[in-house]
Amino acid sequence: MGKPTGFLEFSREMNPALMPEDRIKNFNEFHPPVSLEERQAQGARCMNCGIPFCQSAMSLGGMVTGCPLHNLIPEWNDEIYNGNWEHALARLCKTNSFPEFTGRVCPALCEAACTCGLYDDPVTVRENELAVIEYAFSHGFIKADPPAVRTSKKVAVIGSGPSGLACADRLNRRGHNVTVFEKEDRPGGLLMYGIPNMKLDKTVVARRVDLMIQEGVSFRLGVDASDPDAAKRIAAEYDAVVLCCGAAVPRDLEVPGRRASGIYFAVDFLKTNTKALLNGDLYDLLEQPAAADRAAGAPAPAGVQGTDNRAAGAPVTAGVQSTDDCAAGAPATAGVQGTDDRAAGAPAPAGDGGLISARGKDVIIIGGGDTGNDCVGTCIRHGCRSVTQLEMMPAPPVERAAGNLWPQWPKVLKTDYGQQEAIALFRADPRVYQTTVKSIIADDSGAVTAVETVKLEFAPDPKTGQPVMKQVPGSEKTVPAQLVLIAAGFLGASPETVDAFGAAVGERGCISTAEGGYHCAGNLDEATSAGLFTAGDMHRGQSLVVWAIAEGRAAAKEVDEYLMGYTNML
Ligand SMILES: Cc1cc2nc3c(=O)[nH]c(=O)nc-3n(C[C@H](O)[C@H](O)[C@H](O)COP(=O)(O)OP(=O)(O)OC[C@H]3O[C@@H](n4cnc5c(N)ncnc54)[C@H](O)[C@@H]3O)c2cc1C
Ligand code: SF4
């Protein structure tokens, strides 16, 4: 413990956020770091608890609290206070493969469990973590470190999200020959094409992938392994295959009018936005009135004209093999519009120039969660006319309820960045609780023009007596909408990819393994001897980046043992 009285002397200071009115002008990250001096003071607040709940990852009250990676938090807080940045980095990287991702986007399960938070504010664990890794990158501590000795084993990792990257990184460091297959045109999974740039700048993802390439990991982009022939060829060529394809099948909306145009899944919307941003044509596309706008005569939005982050995070090119040199001659997919992760029959994302634009539109987002919030922030940056987020459940309490005690995860109202921006711009919280969509109204051309909403209330089920949500008769309202985004959760792994590898699906539409393990219950193909493993959302269901990294790391250990007959990995 660096400073025994630190928690008494210093109060919690967060990295400041730029004002909503300023940050909505572009897609840049908007939390400039506090000074190093201040960061050291924040490290000094850590009490080096006898029982550090922050690193425990205990399940309490049905939710996990504390870090799933068991990060050695008190150790590196002490090193931060003492200015030993290199030591802090060594302890941080012992448990976390990518602190630059979790340091930006993690909801910080560690802070919810921090003892300082019992009577005061918790230690700024997440930002301390980010400070360590960014200090390390900017001071040249992080250099490519390829393994000195290679084994003869070949591993295929399918999917380049955080679980696939973490698994590939560890197996490569162990000396195995690792190839990551990815169906998209850029690696990163939802780090690249889900989480918006203002939360996680895409240069940060590219920086890590470039490092992995220098260390010997191969990336094959544009390879869709849901093709049974591609799956077979991969299985024949590699000693082990790890499926890390996420749980991207979206929950659809089943209401009259659903097939109207102008209705998209949230991730498709976010993906086209990031793609246009990285390709450098987002602002040009936003300035072109879309066909639907011209028809509806929608006004041009004011105030959104940022240009300084054009082409931010140029695509990773160095060392990444694209469709032409796919392993095993696997077929290439065209562009970004994958179809296998969309609910059957759902319309393809087709905006003008590939962008789904919210410019000048009234937008309804169905789903009050984090993905919906990312859509709010993106729509505002597009220059939408209005934005409303519908949530079926009642608003959570502002403070912990009586039964939700520390160190349980606090089930309280959180007003996230997109919602804060909507409040600043439109003077109203975009969230409307206990409300859902009853029907979608379209014009003669089939384009959505409005949404009929209805209020919900809890009423006892006549058979079971359990409270269930029921529509309130007479509470219907018609709300104008030229763009509807569905952010209603995910149903599990793509069945095509699961079937191509012969894996078995269990709860939540995800791949089954033995309890606590990563070896798949199914088998790729009886003719091959490759071991089949899985990790991340494809295994545990839609979750968090920190869990994906934890699963990818743990799966790597199991793969190593499978390949070598023993493992020394921690
Ligand atoms: C909009 C959004 C915002 C989020 N924000 C946060 C956040 O702020 N913080 C947080 O902790 N979590 C967040 N999450 C959740 C988090 O992103 C996921 O839990 C995490 O990315 C899962 O990692 P993964 O590696 O398992 O899968 P993914 O990140 O989904 O990656 C899977 C990869 O596999 C590829 N793939 C799929 N099928 C195939 C195939 N057949 N062949 C080849 N490749 C294939 C996909 O293209 C993709 O690149 C968010 C999720 C969404 C949707
Ligand atoms: S619980 Fe909080 S104060 Fe205690 S060791 Fe962890 S970060 Fe430090």
XYZ file of C-alpha atoms and ligand atoms in Angstrom:
631
model
C 0.000 0.000 0.000
C 1.724 3.150 -1.239
C 0.107 5.762 0.975
C -1.730 4.545 4.053
C -3.728 7.766 4.345
C -4.365 8.199 0.603
C -8.043 7.314 0.787
C -8.512 9.974 3.492
C -6.553 12.705 1.721
C -7.697 12.438 -1.891
C -11.144 12.321 -3.388
C -12.090 10.437 -6.520
C -11.282 12.435 -9.660
C -12.384 11.054 -13.006
C -10.970 11.923 -16.402
C -13.142 14.896 -17.413
C -15.718 14.498 -20.195
C -15.971 17.137 -22.928
C -19.294 18.976 -22.885
C -22.006 17.169 -24.893
C -22.460 20.220 -27.165
C -18.782 19.963 -28.184
C -18.244 16.229 -28.385
C -21.261 15.535 -30.634
C -19.504 17.430 -33.431
C -17.365 14.384 -34.216
C -16.811 10.719 -33.377
C -13.662 11.240 -31.308
C -13.098 9.876 -27.822
C -13.958 12.621 -25.350
C -12.268 11.868 -22.013
C -8.856 13.606 -21.919
C -6.736 12.065 -19.148
C -6.002 13.825 -15.854
C -2.349 14.749 -15.179
C 0.101 12.027 -14.129
C 0.324 13.691 -10.716
C -3.429 13.383 -10.286
C -3.320 9.798 -11.530
C -0.744 8.939 -8.862
C -3.038 10.478 -6.240
C -5.853 8.294 -7.538
C -3.581 5.249 -7.183
C -2.871 6.360 -3.613
C -6.588 6.058 -2.744
C -6.356 2.250 -2.916
C -6.384 0.724 0.583
C -4.744 -2.604 -0.429
C -7.616 -4.396 1.245
C -7.060 -7.667 3.089
C -9.920 -9.062 1.020
C -9.759 -7.137 -2.277
C -13.295 -7.592 -3.558
C -12.259 -5.562 -6.641
C -10.428 -8.571 -8.097
C -12.748 -11.305 -6.883
C -15.382 -11.873 -9.642
C -17.821 -13.323 -7.124
C -21.398 -14.109 -8.042
C -23.613 -12.246 -5.606
C -27.357 -11.746 -5.964
C -27.269 -13.437 -9.372
C -24.673 -11.025 -10.824
C -20.886 -11.021 -10.887
C -19.073 -8.339 -8.964
C -15.320 -7.762 -9.116
C -12.958 -8.273 -12.049
C -13.490 -11.440 -14.177
C -9.788 -11.328 -15.136
C -8.790 -11.203 -11.455
C -6.582 -8.227 -12.296
C -3.988 -7.623 -9.578
C -5.548 -4.241 -8.838
C -4.059 -3.313 -5.440
C -0.588 -4.215 -6.720
C -0.671 -1.894 -9.704
C -2.437 0.874 -7.802
C 0.560 0.859 -5.454
C 2.988 0.953 -8.406
C 1.061 3.876 -9.927
C 1.280 5.857 -6.690
C 5.019 5.257 -6.582
C 5.463 6.127 -10.275
C 6.778 2.640 -11.116
C 4.985 2.511 -14.462
C 6.983 -0.383 -15.870
C 6.255 -2.528 -12.815
C 2.607 -1.525 -12.980
C 2.520 -2.651 -16.616
C 4.117 -6.014 -15.813
C 1.522 -6.748 -13.128
C -1.356 -5.525 -15.313
C -0.374 -7.611 -18.341
C -0.040 -10.723 -16.219
C -3.821 -11.097 -16.184
C -5.174 -8.820 -18.929
C -4.222 -9.230 -22.597
C -5.739 -5.918 -23.716
C -6.009 -3.296 -20.942
C -6.395 -0.602 -23.612
C -9.830 -2.084 -24.471
C -11.122 -2.751 -20.970
C -9.639 0.558 -19.763
C -11.963 2.299 -22.224
C -15.162 0.261 -22.383
C -15.441 -1.928 -19.296
C -18.396 -1.147 -17.010
C -15.831 -1.656 -14.206
C -17.202 -4.522 -12.157
C -14.102 -3.927 -10.004
C -15.227 -0.444 -8.980
C -18.707 -1.647 -8.025
C -17.002 -4.013 -5.554
C -14.305 -1.600 -4.294
C -14.279 -1.226 -0.504
C -13.675 2.509 -0.853
C -17.144 2.650 -2.396
C -18.829 1.415 0.768
C -18.798 4.814 2.516
C -17.116 7.001 -0.104
C -16.415 6.828 -3.857
C -14.571 3.803 -5.272
C -11.005 3.948 -6.566
C -10.833 4.914 -10.277
C -9.633 1.417 -11.126
C -10.614 1.433 -14.806
C -8.958 4.769 -15.573
C -5.876 3.775 -13.569
C -5.625 0.692 -15.773
C -5.980 2.811 -18.903
C -3.308 5.229 -17.676
C -0.818 2.371 -17.193
C -1.257 0.876 -20.653
C -1.321 4.221 -22.484
C 1.767 5.399 -20.576
C 3.431 2.149 -21.636
C 2.551 2.577 -25.315
C 3.569 6.245 -25.395
C 6.887 5.589 -23.615
C 7.893 2.674 -25.851
C 7.586 -0.027 -23.170
C 5.441 -2.131 -25.484
C 7.400 -3.703 -28.283
C 6.725 -6.718 -30.464
C 7.958 -9.763 -28.569
C 7.665 -12.841 -30.817
C 8.258 -16.213 -29.146
C 11.847 -17.456 -29.302
C 10.800 -21.043 -30.038
C 7.931 -22.308 -32.158
C 6.085 -25.603 -31.739
C 4.927 -27.524 -34.801
C 1.259 -27.073 -33.830
C -1.200 -25.070 -35.916
C -4.275 -23.409 -34.413
C -7.146 -21.751 -36.288
C -9.092 -19.125 -34.343
C -12.397 -18.279 -36.039
C -13.485 -14.708 -35.244
C -11.318 -11.741 -34.311
C -13.350 -10.177 -31.483
C -11.767 -9.798 -28.042
C -12.128 -13.511 -27.240
C -10.484 -14.599 -30.500
C -7.715 -12.014 -30.159
C -7.001 -12.978 -26.527
C -6.911 -16.684 -27.369
C -4.690 -16.107 -30.430
C -2.357 -13.830 -28.487
C -1.737 -16.355 -25.707
C -1.308 -19.343 -28.013
C 1.104 -17.378 -30.185
C 3.151 -16.314 -27.151
C 3.310 -20.008 -26.236
C 4.920 -20.673 -29.629
C 2.020 -22.249 -31.520
C 1.357 -21.156 -35.116
C -1.907 -19.214 -35.003
C -4.134 -18.017 -37.836
C -7.214 -15.887 -37.136
C -10.018 -16.181 -39.700
C -12.455 -13.267 -39.874
C -15.407 -12.788 -42.208
C -15.355 -8.982 -42.037
C -12.940 -6.671 -43.849
C -11.300 -5.479 -40.613
C -10.351 -7.447 -37.487
C -11.705 -6.665 -34.017
C -15.249 -8.066 -33.900
C -17.561 -5.795 -31.929
C -14.517 -3.779 -30.812
C -14.338 -2.662 -34.454
C -17.878 -2.842 -35.817
C -20.090 -2.613 -32.713
C -18.714 -0.250 -30.085
C -18.669 3.275 -31.591
C -15.449 5.184 -32.203
C -16.192 7.775 -29.510
C -15.987 4.989 -26.902
C -13.119 3.059 -28.453
C -11.065 4.721 -31.159
C -10.426 2.223 -33.935
C -6.738 3.137 -34.107
C -6.484 1.474 -30.685
C -7.801 -1.802 -32.108
C -5.539 -1.502 -35.161
C -2.520 -0.793 -32.921
C -3.030 -4.091 -31.063
C -3.681 -6.127 -34.205
C -0.527 -4.699 -35.820
C 1.463 -5.721 -32.743
C 0.052 -9.254 -32.893
C 0.986 -9.469 -36.570
C 4.551 -8.395 -35.762
C 4.613 -11.119 -33.111
C 3.645 -13.746 -35.674
C -0.172 -14.109 -35.658
C -1.651 -14.394 -39.165
C -4.976 -12.743 -39.980
C -7.100 -13.911 -42.918
C -9.915 -11.457 -43.522
C -13.033 -11.955 -45.611
C -13.215 -15.674 -44.806
C -16.658 -16.848 -43.754
C -16.172 -20.137 -41.927
C -19.919 -20.842 -41.860
C -19.397 -22.297 -45.322
C -19.227 -26.088 -44.686
C -16.426 -26.595 -47.225
C -14.337 -23.827 -45.669
C -14.950 -25.310 -42.197
C -13.848 -28.748 -43.388
C -10.685 -27.412 -45.003
C -9.758 -25.466 -41.886
C -10.383 -28.531 -39.716
C -8.163 -30.656 -41.956
C -5.321 -28.144 -41.987
C -5.132 -27.232 -38.280
C -4.500 -29.215 -35.095
C -7.069 -27.237 -33.112
C -9.898 -24.869 -33.996
C -11.299 -22.282 -31.569
C -14.716 -20.853 -32.420
C -14.949 -17.233 -31.227
C -17.706 -15.970 -33.525
C -19.805 -14.034 -31.021
C -23.540 -14.245 -30.387
C -24.692 -11.860 -33.046
C -28.146 -13.193 -33.962
C -30.369 -10.245 -33.029
C -33.765 -10.516 -31.342
C -36.312 -9.282 -33.880
C -39.483 -7.288 -33.412
C -42.629 -9.212 -34.203
C -45.308 -6.599 -34.822
C -47.507 -5.671 -37.780
C -45.599 -3.501 -40.246
C -42.166 -4.930 -39.345
C -41.237 -5.403 -43.004
C -41.465 -1.653 -43.756
C -38.239 -0.101 -45.036
C -36.254 2.102 -42.663
C -36.072 -0.523 -39.891
C -32.630 -1.904 -39.022
C -30.850 -3.881 -36.376
C -28.697 -1.703 -34.122
C -25.390 -3.425 -34.922
C -25.991 -3.078 -38.687
C -26.554 0.649 -38.147
C -23.442 1.035 -35.985
C -21.373 -1.048 -38.387
C -22.203 1.052 -41.457
C -21.376 4.173 -39.453
C -17.924 2.966 -38.373
C -17.191 1.614 -41.816
C -17.990 4.964 -43.446
C -15.983 6.793 -40.762
C -12.925 4.611 -41.369
C -13.315 4.781 -45.137
C -13.312 8.570 -44.839
C -16.684 9.178 -46.490
C -19.040 9.424 -43.506
C -19.491 13.174 -43.591
C -19.888 13.206 -47.373
C -22.546 10.513 -47.121
C -24.328 12.376 -44.324
C -24.407 15.504 -46.431
C -26.128 13.676 -49.305
C -29.879 13.691 -48.693
C -31.005 10.076 -48.584
C -33.834 8.940 -50.857
C -36.195 8.685 -47.909
C -35.307 12.229 -46.786
C -35.997 13.645 -50.216
C -39.391 11.988 -50.252
C -40.265 13.140 -46.761
C -38.762 16.611 -47.259
C -36.871 16.297 -43.997
C -34.892 19.395 -42.999
C -31.113 19.429 -42.932
C -29.737 19.149 -39.414
C -27.666 21.950 -37.958
C -24.463 21.809 -36.028
C -22.939 18.490 -37.041
C -20.038 19.089 -39.321
C -16.939 17.678 -37.650
C -14.203 16.711 -40.021
C -11.202 16.277 -37.810
C -11.644 12.562 -37.346
C -12.169 11.681 -40.986
C -10.442 8.490 -41.881
C -9.496 8.014 -38.244
C -8.170 4.561 -37.712
C -7.275 3.686 -41.254
C -7.833 -0.001 -41.937
C -5.265 -2.447 -40.772
C -3.386 -3.432 -43.854
C 0.196 -4.286 -42.971
C 0.532 -8.023 -42.804
C -3.166 -8.779 -42.968
C -4.049 -11.178 -45.702
C -7.292 -10.458 -47.409
C -9.633 -12.519 -49.501
C -7.174 -13.369 -52.226
C -4.950 -15.434 -50.007
C -7.530 -17.062 -47.785
C -6.256 -20.251 -46.237
C -7.421 -23.431 -47.772
C -9.118 -21.569 -50.560
C -12.040 -20.654 -48.334
C -14.609 -18.476 -50.073
C -14.552 -14.745 -49.566
C -17.468 -12.690 -48.374
C -18.276 -9.451 -50.092
C -18.071 -6.285 -48.044
C -19.516 -5.646 -44.678
C -23.065 -6.808 -45.108
C -22.883 -10.299 -43.642
C -26.247 -11.989 -43.787
C -25.778 -14.946 -41.523
C -25.979 -12.907 -38.339
C -29.299 -11.343 -39.208
C -32.607 -12.824 -38.219
C -34.118 -14.770 -41.072
C -36.090 -12.641 -43.426
C -34.928 -9.340 -41.961
C -34.205 -6.643 -44.524
C -30.558 -6.078 -45.423
C -28.953 -2.848 -44.221
C -29.056 -0.607 -47.254
C -28.439 3.064 -46.758
C -27.300 5.523 -49.398
C -23.670 4.643 -50.147
C -23.827 1.826 -47.566
C -24.539 4.224 -44.684
C -27.725 3.978 -42.664
C -28.186 7.669 -41.990
C -30.176 9.222 -39.150
C -29.667 12.729 -40.482
C -32.772 14.899 -40.209
C -34.874 11.931 -39.055
C -37.063 11.153 -36.095
C -35.485 7.990 -34.722
C -37.090 5.384 -32.498
C -34.683 2.957 -30.808
C -36.267 -0.180 -29.434
C -34.292 -1.216 -26.368
C -33.166 0.907 -23.448
C -29.813 -0.807 -22.859
C -26.193 -0.031 -23.705
C -26.465 -0.880 -27.418
C -29.483 1.436 -27.635
C -27.441 4.150 -25.937
C -24.663 3.754 -28.532
C -27.339 4.247 -31.203
C -28.564 7.422 -29.450
C -25.039 8.895 -29.444
C -24.493 7.942 -33.097
C -27.874 9.321 -34.253
C -27.113 12.610 -32.512
C -23.750 12.843 -34.278
C -25.546 12.189 -37.583
C -27.822 15.156 -36.835
C -31.133 13.399 -36.189
C -34.232 15.546 -35.668
C -35.327 13.633 -32.574
C -34.434 10.407 -30.799
C -36.538 8.245 -28.499
C -35.452 5.056 -26.738
C -38.231 2.652 -25.759
C -37.682 0.355 -22.782
C -40.141 -2.328 -21.674
C -38.995 -2.470 -18.054
C -39.655 0.197 -15.400
C -36.869 2.723 -14.681
C -34.411 1.347 -12.092
C -34.110 3.180 -8.763
C -31.724 6.138 -8.501
C -30.099 4.628 -5.400
C -29.464 1.000 -4.387
C -32.661 -0.754 -3.275
C -32.708 -2.252 0.234
C -31.868 -5.774 -1.004
C -29.083 -4.663 -3.370
C -26.231 -4.143 -0.912
C -22.542 -3.486 -1.572
C -20.520 -5.306 -2.932
C -23.306 -6.545 -5.219
C -23.473 -4.961 -8.654
C -25.607 -1.809 -8.140
C -28.896 -2.084 -10.039
C -29.419 1.667 -10.316
C -30.333 4.139 -13.035
C -27.361 4.966 -15.245
C -27.511 7.882 -17.639
C -24.908 7.031 -20.260
C -23.098 9.333 -22.670
C -25.664 9.171 -25.493
C -28.535 9.850 -23.138
C -26.614 12.765 -21.574
C -26.103 14.189 -25.056
C -29.812 13.824 -25.893
C -30.705 15.613 -22.661
C -28.275 18.450 -23.487
C -29.539 18.791 -27.057
C -33.269 18.102 -26.770
C -33.774 18.995 -23.094
C -35.367 15.611 -22.375
C -34.249 12.118 -21.463
C -34.697 9.991 -24.608
C -35.767 6.962 -22.567
C -39.444 6.111 -22.284
C -39.969 3.266 -19.807
C -42.628 0.535 -19.640
C -43.408 1.108 -23.296
C -43.191 -1.048 -26.383
C -44.123 -1.007 -30.069
C -47.588 -2.221 -31.025
C -47.311 -1.676 -34.770
C -45.271 0.083 -37.436
C -46.953 2.521 -39.793
C -45.608 2.926 -43.348
C -46.492 5.150 -46.307
C -47.563 3.968 -49.771
C -43.955 3.349 -50.781
C -43.513 1.020 -47.805
C -41.229 3.401 -45.843
C -41.757 3.714 -42.105
C -43.427 7.001 -41.092
C -44.481 6.339 -37.492
C -44.553 3.840 -34.674
C -47.584 2.999 -32.589
C -46.444 2.622 -28.981
C -48.290 1.180 -26.022
C -47.685 1.357 -22.276
C -46.913 -1.792 -20.268
C -47.700 -2.666 -16.694
C -47.120 -5.655 -14.443
C -50.258 -7.722 -13.768
C -50.582 -11.196 -12.206
C -50.711 -14.090 -14.666
C -54.162 -15.716 -14.237
C -52.613 -19.232 -14.262
C -49.434 -18.842 -12.197
C -50.128 -15.657 -10.240
C -46.627 -14.456 -11.221
C -46.343 -10.813 -12.355
C -46.142 -10.526 -16.157
C -46.063 -7.488 -18.407
C -49.355 -6.595 -20.068
C -50.301 -3.847 -22.504
C -52.419 -1.064 -20.994
C -55.580 -0.691 -23.130
C -56.136 2.845 -24.418
C -52.494 3.919 -23.828
C -51.554 3.762 -27.534
C -49.699 6.721 -29.071
C -48.485 7.408 -32.597
C -44.910 8.705 -32.677
C -43.359 9.931 -35.958
C -40.335 7.915 -37.100
C -38.443 7.709 -40.369
C -35.799 5.400 -38.877
C -36.355 2.550 -36.411
C -33.421 0.746 -34.796
C -33.896 -2.575 -33.027
C -31.582 -2.942 -30.021
C -33.573 -5.638 -28.238
C -30.782 -8.071 -27.392
C -29.285 -11.155 -29.006
C -30.421 -14.760 -29.358
C -27.081 -16.564 -29.626
C -24.553 -17.899 -32.086
C -25.053 -18.095 -35.840
C -26.569 -21.575 -36.477
C -24.753 -21.817 -39.834
C -21.321 -21.510 -38.215
C -22.230 -23.876 -35.390
C -23.512 -26.459 -37.876
C -20.517 -26.094 -40.204
C -18.272 -27.284 -37.365
C -20.731 -29.842 -35.976
C -20.823 -28.224 -32.547
C -23.733 -28.675 -30.142
C -25.874 -25.766 -28.987
C -27.163 -25.409 -25.450
C -28.727 -22.657 -23.389
C -29.030 -19.136 -24.813
C -28.359 -20.469 -28.322
C -24.657 -20.815 -27.508
C -22.151 -23.639 -27.935
C -22.149 -26.244 -25.155
C -19.049 -27.406 -23.328
C -18.469 -29.280 -20.100
C -19.061 -27.018 -17.073
C -16.132 -24.617 -16.696
C -14.413 -25.905 -19.873
C -14.024 -24.777 -23.472
C -13.765 -28.075 -25.365
C -16.878 -28.389 -27.545
C -19.328 -31.185 -27.006
C -19.681 -31.666 -30.779
C -17.106 -32.656 -33.363
C -16.038 -30.911 -36.535
C -15.857 -33.916 -38.719
C -15.153 -37.514 -37.886
C -12.521 -37.649 -40.625
C -10.362 -34.979 -38.967
C -8.567 -35.042 -35.673
C -8.594 -31.311 -34.890
C -9.787 -30.447 -31.409
C -12.741 -28.066 -31.347
C -12.954 -25.331 -28.705
C -15.039 -22.221 -28.176
C -14.844 -18.980 -26.190
C -16.459 -15.577 -25.721
C -20.044 -14.633 -26.521
C -20.407 -17.695 -28.741
C -19.928 -19.758 -25.571
C -21.455 -17.660 -22.769
C -23.973 -15.530 -24.710
C -23.850 -11.786 -25.349
C -21.740 -10.389 -22.530
C -18.844 -7.999 -21.986
C -15.394 -7.408 -23.456
C -13.765 -8.347 -20.151
C -15.535 -11.729 -20.134
C -14.574 -12.331 -23.768
C -10.906 -11.723 -22.909
C -11.168 -13.939 -19.822
C -12.746 -16.756 -21.872
C -10.239 -16.408 -24.729
C -7.346 -16.668 -22.269
C -8.835 -19.659 -20.444
C -9.622 -21.464 -23.718
C -6.012 -20.930 -24.850
C -4.797 -22.744 -21.770
C -7.073 -25.699 -22.516
C -5.971 -25.759 -26.168
C -2.309 -25.750 -25.102
C -2.899 -28.718 -22.814
C -4.771 -30.525 -25.610
C -1.923 -29.947 -28.065
C 1.034 -30.623 -25.779
C -0.357 -33.016 -23.169
C 0.495 -30.515 -20.406
C 0.399 -26.759 -19.893
C 2.316 -24.264 -17.799
C -0.023 -21.414 -18.624
C -1.572 -19.683 -15.618
C -23.209 -2.172 -29.843
C -22.481 -2.909 -28.765
C -21.772 -2.190 -27.835
C -21.092 -2.862 -26.818
N -20.423 -2.117 -25.890
C -19.737 -2.754 -24.921
C -19.017 -2.009 -23.953
O -19.015 -0.771 -23.975
N -18.314 -2.689 -23.000
C -18.295 -4.056 -22.967
O -17.616 -4.623 -22.100
N -18.988 -4.797 -23.861
C -19.702 -4.180 -24.836
N -20.404 -4.925 -25.746
C -20.316 -6.398 -25.693
C -18.968 -6.863 -26.272
O -18.646 -6.128 -27.431
C -19.003 -8.363 -26.584
O -19.357 -9.049 -25.403
C -17.640 -8.866 -27.069
O -17.208 -8.153 -28.204
C -17.704 -10.350 -27.399
O -16.481 -10.739 -27.949
P -16.353 -12.052 -28.863
O -14.938 -12.116 -29.258
O -16.932 -13.208 -28.155
O -17.294 -11.783 -30.122
P -17.419 -10.607 -31.166
O -16.796 -9.354 -30.667
O -18.859 -10.579 -31.544
O -16.547 -11.081 -32.407
C -16.922 -12.193 -33.178
C -16.202 -12.123 -34.506
O -16.403 -13.345 -35.219
C -16.618 -13.042 -36.586
N -17.361 -14.135 -37.191
C -18.634 -14.510 -36.936
N -18.968 -15.565 -37.699
C -17.890 -15.852 -38.449
C -17.647 -16.822 -39.445
N -18.567 -17.700 -39.794
N -16.430 -16.841 -40.043
C -15.465 -15.940 -39.706
N -15.668 -14.995 -38.775
C -16.870 -14.954 -38.144
C -17.416 -11.761 -36.531
O -17.377 -11.071 -37.760
C -16.703 -11.009 -35.415
O -15.630 -10.273 -35.905
C -21.128 -4.275 -26.754
C -21.860 -5.001 -27.679
C -22.540 -4.327 -28.686
C -23.353 -5.114 -29.662
S -11.290 -2.984 -3.140
Fe -10.732 -0.864 -3.794
S -9.486 -0.106 -2.108
Fe -9.562 -2.347 -1.848
S -7.762 -3.168 -2.924
Fe -9.437 -3.120 -4.436
S -9.241 -1.118 -5.483
Fe -8.016 -1.004 -3.590
